[in-house]
Every structure is written in C-alpha cells, then in structure tokens.
XYZ file of C-alpha atoms in Angstrom:
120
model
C 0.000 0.000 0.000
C 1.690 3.463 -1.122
C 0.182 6.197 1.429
C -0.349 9.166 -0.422
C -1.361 12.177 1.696
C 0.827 15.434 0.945
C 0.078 18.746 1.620
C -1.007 20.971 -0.822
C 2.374 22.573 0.347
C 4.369 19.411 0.001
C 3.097 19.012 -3.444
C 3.968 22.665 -4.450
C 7.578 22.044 -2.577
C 8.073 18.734 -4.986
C 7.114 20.912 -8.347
C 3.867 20.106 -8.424
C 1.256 17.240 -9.104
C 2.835 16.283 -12.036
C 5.683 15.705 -10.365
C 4.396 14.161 -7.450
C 2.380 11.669 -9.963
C 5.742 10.880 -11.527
C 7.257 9.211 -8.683
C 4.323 7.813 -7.348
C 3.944 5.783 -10.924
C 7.365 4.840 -10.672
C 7.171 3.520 -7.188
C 4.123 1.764 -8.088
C 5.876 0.000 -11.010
C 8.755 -0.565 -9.039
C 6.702 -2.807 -6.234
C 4.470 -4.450 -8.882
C 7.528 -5.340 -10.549
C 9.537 -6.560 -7.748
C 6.620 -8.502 -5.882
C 4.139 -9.494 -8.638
C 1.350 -7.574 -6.810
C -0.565 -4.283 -8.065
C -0.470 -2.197 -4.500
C -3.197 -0.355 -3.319
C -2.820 3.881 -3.073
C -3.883 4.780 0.410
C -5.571 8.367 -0.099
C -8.456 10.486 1.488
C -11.567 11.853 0.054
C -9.926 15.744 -0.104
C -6.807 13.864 -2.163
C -9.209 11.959 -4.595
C -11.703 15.029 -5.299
C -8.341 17.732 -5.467
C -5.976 15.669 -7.296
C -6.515 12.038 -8.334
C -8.882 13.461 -10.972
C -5.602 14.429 -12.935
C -4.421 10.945 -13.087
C -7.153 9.314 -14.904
C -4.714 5.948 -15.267
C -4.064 5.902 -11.279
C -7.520 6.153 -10.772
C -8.733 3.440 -13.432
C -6.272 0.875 -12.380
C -5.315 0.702 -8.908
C -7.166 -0.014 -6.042
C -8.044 2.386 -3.379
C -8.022 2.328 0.128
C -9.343 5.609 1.693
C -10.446 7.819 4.695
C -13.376 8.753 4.060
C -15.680 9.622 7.438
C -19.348 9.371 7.054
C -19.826 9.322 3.627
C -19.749 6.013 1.599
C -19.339 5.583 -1.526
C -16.451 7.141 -3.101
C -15.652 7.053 -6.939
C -12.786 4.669 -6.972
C -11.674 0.902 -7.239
C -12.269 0.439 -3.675
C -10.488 -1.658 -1.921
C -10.496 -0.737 1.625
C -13.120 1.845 3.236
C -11.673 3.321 6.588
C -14.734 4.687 8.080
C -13.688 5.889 11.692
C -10.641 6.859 13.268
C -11.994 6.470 16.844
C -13.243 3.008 17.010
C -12.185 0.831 19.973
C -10.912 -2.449 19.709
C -10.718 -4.994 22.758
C -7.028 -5.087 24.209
C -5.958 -1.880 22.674
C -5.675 1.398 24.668
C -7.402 4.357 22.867
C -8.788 4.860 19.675
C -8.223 2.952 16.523
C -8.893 3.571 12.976
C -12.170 1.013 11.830
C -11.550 0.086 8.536
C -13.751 -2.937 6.489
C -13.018 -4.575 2.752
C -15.416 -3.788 0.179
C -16.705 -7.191 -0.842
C -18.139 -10.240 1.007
C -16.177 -12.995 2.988
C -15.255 -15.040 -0.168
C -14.193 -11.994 -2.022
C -12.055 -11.092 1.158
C -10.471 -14.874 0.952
C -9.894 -14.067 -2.866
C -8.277 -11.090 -2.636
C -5.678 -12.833 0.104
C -4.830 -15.561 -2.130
C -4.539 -13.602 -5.455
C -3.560 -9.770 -4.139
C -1.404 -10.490 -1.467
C 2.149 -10.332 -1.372
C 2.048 -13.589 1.752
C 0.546 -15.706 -0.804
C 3.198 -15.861 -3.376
C-alpha cells in the first residue's frame, strides 16, 4: 500500500502534481515489478476530489483504500473503506482507525490468495 497524503504545500515544494504523480507511478511500477502484486494507493476523500482526478490511469487501475468519514461511496476501485478513526478495539488502549473490505467474505479470501504479497 503506497500512502499518499501530501500537503497541498508538500506538493507545491516537490514541483507540483505532475511531479508528485511521476514518482508515485514509478514507485508503483517498481513494487508491482519486484513482488508481482498491483499495491493499493492509500488516499483520502480531499486527495481523490483535489488531485486524483488528474491521473485518470491511477484512478482506473489501482485499487483504493481511503479515509473517508461518514460518507460512503467514493468514486474509486475500492479496496479498503476506513470509516472511523476512533473506534475501539478490545485489548488496545485508545482509539483505533475502523476500517472494512469492500466485498463479502469469499471476495475477502480471494483477494488474500490472489492480491497479497504472503501468498506468493
């Protein structure tokens, strides 16, 4: 999973979206190449509405996982749908992001067998 959550400050400070777009497609090719397995991009809803919409190709053909608080359904491959950052979790002191797969128990088992990097 490539966590992509710059500021729009960060993204001026690296030249700019293109630029920022440039190395994320290269790190993305660089893990699919090296483990076999598309990864996921790890965004927000403010990242997906402000900037993902200039990388139609990112968009169309990865997988998303994002943080998106109250509101489902985003327009994205998704993956992953963190939907909380307070949950609480037995055992664990203090809050916890709450995040669920998008897909049914089966799908879940699929997606661990074929999407995984543990499985190859």
């Amino acid at each position: 999973v490539l966590d992509i959550e710059p500021s729009d400050a960060q993204i001026a400070a690296m030249g700019g979206t293109e630029t920022m777009f440039r190395h994320v497609r290269s790190w993305l090719n660089m893990v699919e190449k090296t483990t076999g397995v598309k990864p996921i991009l790890y965004v927000n809803q403010r990242f997906v509405n402000m900037y993902l919409t200039q990388a139609h190709d990112l968009k169309r053909d990865y997988r998303v996982w994002i943080a998106r608080y109250g509101e489902y359904k985003p327009d994205v491959h998704l993956a992953f749908w963190q939907l909380c950052p307070d949950g609480r979790v037995a055992g664990i002191q203090g809050d916890v992001d709450i995040n669920v797969f998008n897909g049914y128990q089966n799908q879940f088992e699929t997606f661990l067998e074929q999407e995984t990097i543990s499985s190859r």
